[in-house]
XYZ file of C-alpha atoms in Angstrom:
371
model
C 0.000 0.000 0.000
C 1.193 3.529 -0.799
C 0.949 5.842 2.212
C 0.059 9.536 2.041
C 3.594 10.309 3.207
C 5.083 8.272 0.337
C 2.817 10.063 -2.116
C 3.937 13.488 -0.822
C 7.596 12.471 -0.907
C 7.311 11.606 -4.593
C 6.003 15.082 -5.445
C 8.343 17.736 -6.781
C 9.849 19.877 -3.985
C 7.725 22.969 -4.715
C 4.528 20.892 -4.878
C 5.284 19.119 -1.608
C 6.209 22.418 0.079
C 2.955 24.154 -0.837
C 0.934 21.121 0.262
C 2.594 20.890 3.691
C 2.967 24.612 4.338
C -0.677 25.426 3.701
C -1.568 23.181 6.609
C 1.173 24.660 8.801
C 0.159 28.262 8.173
C -3.543 27.604 8.628
C -2.885 25.918 11.987
C -1.331 29.224 13.090
C -4.408 31.197 12.029
C -3.319 32.452 8.595
C -5.893 32.644 5.819
C -5.136 32.109 2.149
C -5.119 35.387 0.254
C -5.817 35.550 -3.462
C -4.289 38.477 -5.342
C -5.313 39.629 -8.811
C -2.747 38.963 -11.521
C -2.600 42.688 -12.199
C -3.213 46.041 -10.519
C -3.404 49.605 -11.745
C 0.026 50.741 -12.853
C -0.273 53.865 -10.708
C -0.192 51.800 -7.497
C 3.169 50.246 -8.291
C 4.550 53.441 -9.849
C 3.849 55.314 -6.623
C 5.905 52.803 -4.619
C 8.420 51.885 -7.307
C 11.352 52.466 -4.948
C 10.199 49.444 -2.930
C 10.098 47.099 -5.923
C 12.951 44.927 -7.238
C 14.067 46.159 -10.651
C 12.998 49.355 -12.300
C 10.537 48.255 -14.987
C 7.136 46.578 -15.079
C 5.098 44.686 -17.657
C 2.112 46.878 -18.526
C -0.913 46.770 -20.817
C -3.993 48.909 -21.499
C -7.307 47.468 -20.329
C -10.457 47.640 -22.457
C -11.667 50.592 -20.393
C -8.452 52.513 -21.076
C -6.773 51.985 -17.699
C -3.059 51.200 -17.683
C -2.503 47.982 -15.749
C 0.637 46.140 -14.663
C 1.269 42.455 -14.139
C 2.026 42.411 -10.452
C 5.732 42.634 -9.553
C 4.995 42.272 -5.827
C 2.382 40.621 -3.612
C 3.018 42.484 -0.346
C 1.918 45.887 -1.658
C -1.365 44.421 -2.926
C -2.065 42.720 0.418
C -1.335 45.886 2.406
C -3.487 47.982 0.067
C -6.528 45.727 0.592
C -6.000 44.909 4.284
C -8.463 46.190 6.876
C -6.415 47.114 9.905
C -8.445 48.668 12.744
C -6.240 49.998 15.538
C -4.995 47.236 17.834
C -6.091 44.411 15.497
C -4.095 42.057 13.303
C -4.544 40.334 9.974
C -2.657 37.165 9.036
C -2.476 36.054 5.416
C -0.510 33.596 3.323
C -0.356 33.386 -0.447
C 0.810 31.240 -3.362
C 1.295 33.581 -6.304
C 3.373 34.381 -9.375
C 5.049 37.772 -9.738
C 6.624 39.320 -12.813
C 9.955 41.077 -12.353
C 12.854 42.380 -14.339
C 15.814 40.008 -14.161
C 18.942 41.451 -12.553
C 21.183 39.455 -14.886
C 19.901 39.650 -18.461
C 17.359 42.478 -18.458
C 14.443 40.229 -19.417
C 11.256 39.693 -17.413
C 10.815 36.574 -15.315
C 7.749 34.887 -13.918
C 8.600 33.968 -10.324
C 6.562 31.578 -8.208
C 6.343 32.514 -4.518
C 4.678 31.359 -1.337
C 4.734 33.630 1.660
C 2.987 35.031 4.674
C 2.257 38.465 6.083
C 1.491 39.339 9.731
C -0.098 42.813 9.680
C -1.383 45.182 12.347
C -0.320 45.458 15.965
C 3.143 43.909 15.716
C 4.828 43.029 19.000
C 7.575 40.681 20.191
C 5.242 37.699 19.813
C 4.453 38.522 16.177
C 8.165 38.716 15.339
C 8.918 35.465 17.203
C 6.036 33.617 15.513
C 7.164 34.767 12.061
C 10.725 33.593 12.708
C 9.417 30.279 14.042
C 7.328 29.747 10.914
C 10.304 30.652 8.719
C 12.297 28.036 10.619
C 9.538 25.439 10.248
C 9.175 26.284 6.556
C 12.810 25.466 5.895
C 12.733 22.371 8.097
C 9.736 20.851 6.312
C 11.473 21.179 2.933
C 14.868 19.707 3.759
C 16.865 18.395 6.725
C 19.908 20.592 5.999
C 18.795 24.212 6.400
C 20.022 27.510 7.797
C 18.173 30.638 8.908
C 20.147 33.874 9.123
C 18.676 36.798 11.065
C 19.653 40.414 11.492
C 18.106 43.755 12.513
C 18.130 47.014 10.586
C 17.628 48.881 13.867
C 21.002 47.682 15.154
C 22.857 48.767 12.021
C 20.828 51.959 11.641
C 21.447 52.770 15.304
C 25.193 52.523 14.726
C 24.905 54.776 11.666
C 22.965 57.306 13.760
C 25.534 57.212 16.557
C 28.339 57.859 14.052
C 26.421 60.638 12.297
C 26.461 59.022 8.842
C 24.483 60.723 6.087
C 22.223 58.985 3.576
C 24.859 58.569 0.870
C 27.485 57.303 3.327
C 25.020 54.781 4.771
C 24.343 53.270 1.360
C 28.072 53.219 0.652
C 28.748 51.286 3.860
C 25.804 48.906 3.322
C 27.068 47.952 -0.117
C 30.417 46.802 1.307
C 28.793 45.300 4.375
C 26.525 43.121 2.230
C 29.626 41.983 0.316
C 31.227 41.156 3.703
C 34.187 43.346 2.735
C 35.903 44.734 5.820
C 38.315 46.645 3.603
C 35.391 48.133 1.655
C 33.646 49.194 4.866
C 36.865 50.815 6.082
C 37.226 52.683 2.788
C 33.597 53.840 2.985
C 34.215 55.072 6.537
C 37.218 57.024 5.315
C 35.172 58.606 2.503
C 32.580 59.589 5.112
C 35.277 61.364 7.125
C 35.076 59.133 10.202
C 37.957 58.856 12.624
C 39.703 55.636 13.645
C 37.176 54.789 16.368
C 34.187 55.203 14.029
C 35.851 53.239 11.235
C 36.752 50.444 13.669
C 33.132 50.257 14.866
C 31.860 49.894 11.306
C 34.507 47.282 10.465
C 33.461 45.304 13.531
C 30.044 44.831 11.908
C 31.742 42.617 9.311
C 32.812 40.223 12.080
C 29.362 39.948 13.665
C 28.339 36.742 11.956
C 28.049 33.286 13.497
C 26.247 31.247 16.150
C 23.513 33.234 17.836
C 24.687 33.297 21.457
C 28.335 34.143 20.804
C 27.548 36.711 18.095
C 24.934 38.405 20.303
C 27.534 38.691 23.072
C 29.976 40.343 20.666
C 27.257 42.668 19.346
C 26.426 43.788 22.888
C 29.939 45.240 23.231
C 29.382 47.357 20.117
C 26.115 48.970 21.299
C 26.534 52.743 21.255
C 22.893 53.750 21.644
C 19.557 52.725 23.107
C 18.296 51.988 19.589
C 21.007 49.364 19.126
C 20.304 47.802 22.527
C 16.565 47.676 21.800
C 17.158 45.979 18.437
C 19.510 43.403 19.955
C 17.043 42.667 22.754
C 14.260 42.121 20.209
C 16.428 39.535 18.472
C 17.236 37.833 21.786
C 13.552 37.692 22.751
C 12.618 36.113 19.425
C 15.534 33.663 19.504
C 14.576 32.517 23.010
C 11.249 31.323 21.581
C 12.839 29.219 18.828
C 13.431 25.524 19.390
C 16.529 25.016 17.241
C 19.255 27.647 17.452
C 21.812 25.227 16.000
C 20.489 26.117 12.551
C 20.127 29.846 13.267
C 22.901 32.385 12.634
C 23.008 35.993 13.745
C 24.572 37.909 10.873
C 24.725 41.704 10.823
C 26.210 41.637 7.324
C 22.742 40.516 6.182
C 21.193 43.733 4.953
C 18.263 44.896 2.884
C 16.913 48.114 1.479
C 16.806 50.786 4.195
C 13.665 52.204 2.543
C 11.881 48.854 2.940
C 13.051 47.048 6.067
C 13.193 48.753 9.452
C 13.386 45.879 11.917
C 14.233 42.195 12.053
C 15.425 40.602 8.801
C 15.730 36.954 7.789
C 17.218 34.886 4.999
C 16.855 31.105 4.606
C 19.059 28.569 2.852
C 18.790 24.887 1.916
C 21.593 22.470 1.095
C 21.727 21.942 -2.657
C 20.501 25.437 -3.575
C 23.255 28.029 -4.171
C 21.277 31.107 -3.127
C 18.614 32.034 -0.576
C 15.220 30.338 -0.860
C 13.482 32.515 1.740
C 13.767 36.212 2.559
C 11.814 38.755 4.545
C 11.613 40.918 7.608
C 9.735 43.745 9.277
C 8.573 46.630 7.086
C 6.441 49.046 9.117
C 7.593 52.018 7.025
C 6.115 50.542 3.826
C 2.737 50.021 5.531
C 2.700 53.627 6.724
C 3.605 54.905 3.234
C 0.537 53.029 1.987
C -1.589 55.012 4.430
C -2.096 52.365 7.130
C -1.155 53.058 10.742
C 0.099 49.578 11.451
C 3.171 47.383 11.412
C 4.025 44.321 9.348
C 6.417 41.386 9.273
C 6.603 38.512 6.813
C 8.633 36.605 4.270
C 8.516 35.000 0.838
C 9.586 31.481 -0.120
C 10.920 31.267 -3.685
C 9.271 28.112 -5.012
C 11.215 28.188 -8.291
C 14.466 27.803 -6.347
C 13.180 24.582 -4.776
C 13.229 22.945 -8.200
C 17.018 22.777 -7.829
C 16.559 20.182 -5.072
C 16.750 16.493 -6.008
C 13.436 14.733 -6.557
C 13.130 11.361 -4.800
C 12.490 8.618 -7.325
C 9.817 6.016 -6.817
C 10.744 2.406 -7.291
C 7.474 1.825 -9.165
C 5.264 4.006 -11.363
C 2.107 2.230 -10.201
C 1.260 -0.279 -7.498
C -1.150 -2.318 -9.610
C -1.366 -2.662 -13.386
C -4.737 -4.159 -14.349
C -4.635 -5.821 -17.766
C -8.280 -5.943 -18.806
C -9.821 -7.976 -21.595
C -11.191 -5.742 -24.326
C -14.715 -7.023 -23.740
C -14.422 -6.711 -19.933
C -17.451 -5.461 -18.037
C -16.828 -1.722 -17.611
C -18.835 -1.367 -14.384
C -17.138 -4.379 -12.778
C -13.704 -3.129 -13.863
C -14.345 0.318 -12.413
C -15.573 -1.215 -9.145
C -12.307 -3.149 -8.870
C -10.258 0.004 -9.554
C -12.193 1.908 -6.894
C -11.670 -0.925 -4.393
C -7.913 -0.887 -4.953
C -7.569 2.893 -4.889
C -9.571 3.000 -1.650
C -6.735 0.952 -0.133
C -4.301 3.724 -1.076
C -2.889 1.937 -4.123
C -1.986 3.587 -7.418
C -3.815 1.725 -10.181
C -3.573 1.841 -13.961
C -5.817 0.011 -16.420
C -4.466 -1.118 -19.792
C -5.265 -3.822 -22.331
C -1.589 -4.582 -23.018
C 1.394 -3.984 -20.782
C 3.276 -0.708 -21.545
C 6.948 -1.382 -22.219
C 8.543 1.084 -19.765
C 5.960 1.098 -16.983
C 7.373 -0.094 -13.633
C 4.715 -2.061 -11.743
C 4.719 -3.484 -8.251
C 2.009 -5.993 -9.247
C 0.498 -7.003 -12.568
C -2.996 -8.475 -12.548
C -5.324 -9.697 -15.261
C -8.987 -8.733 -15.237
C -11.363 -11.155 -16.958
C -14.990 -12.221 -16.698
C -13.885 -14.708 -14.053
C -12.375 -11.959 -11.902
C -8.880 -10.737 -10.995
C -5.805 -12.956 -11.096
C -2.110 -12.276 -10.565
C 0.118 -12.513 -13.647
């Protein structure tokens, strides 16, 4: 008999992930959100700075409106969310987005699954989101890693050192590349002294196991904003059940215009780049006219196709070779009986050459017999 677990294992990684994760997210109170394939171009144009790539696929609707194939799901969810003060909304989605490729300048259709926790965001909301990111990676593969960071910690250091907007972006570029030399050069261009440059260069070393890296980060705290950010990370980490697969990495950075709190990035063995990314983005929600916070992440389903697909030993459990004049109703009853037992059944009149069968049976007027 083929079990439900065996059936799921034989699915492609993205198919199995969506099947398992829907159940996980719904058990935590998230509802499936369906987004239109396109929105008015003006919505995305207004918040273009938050979108990956600079261009969008557009077309003119029959009523003359200029529409865009959606390059982002989060903006659409925030736009349509009802967020009374003090309340929350929890949504997950399985959608395709259309974005400009960073490598060849063409447009790509990208399959994503993700969740958004919107509204009154507190320490619990952040901890739950990180837990679900952890569980998302764990249900896909045994060898996984979740990296976390906090824009408040890095931004707090920039504030304490008096860095301007241009200098901040200069430092972030080298920090993301994990280039201590580049960070030092950026500090020099910003006119910082030795102490300020050393503090920025220390950020490049703050990457590793959570407990030891948090202890090192504590020594670097120069402001209350940095201490608050670090404490938020500690509170969330204390609620996780597997810190062995969690790294604290302050070289993990995102767009300062988008993220303003905790950040996360997930990896799986066998996939060269991140398969999951997200964080807290209160500032985006406020720019969309909602007085609320938000935290969430996206899982890149296309990247999961790089994972190996387990091969079944057999294509079907039972091959029923039926006589051409076999009673159709009786044959269908037999198929239903076998499938009710969890078996995969295929009916043919002659045996296909390349079909791998666990059992081969013959169906005649006299009944079923093993071949």
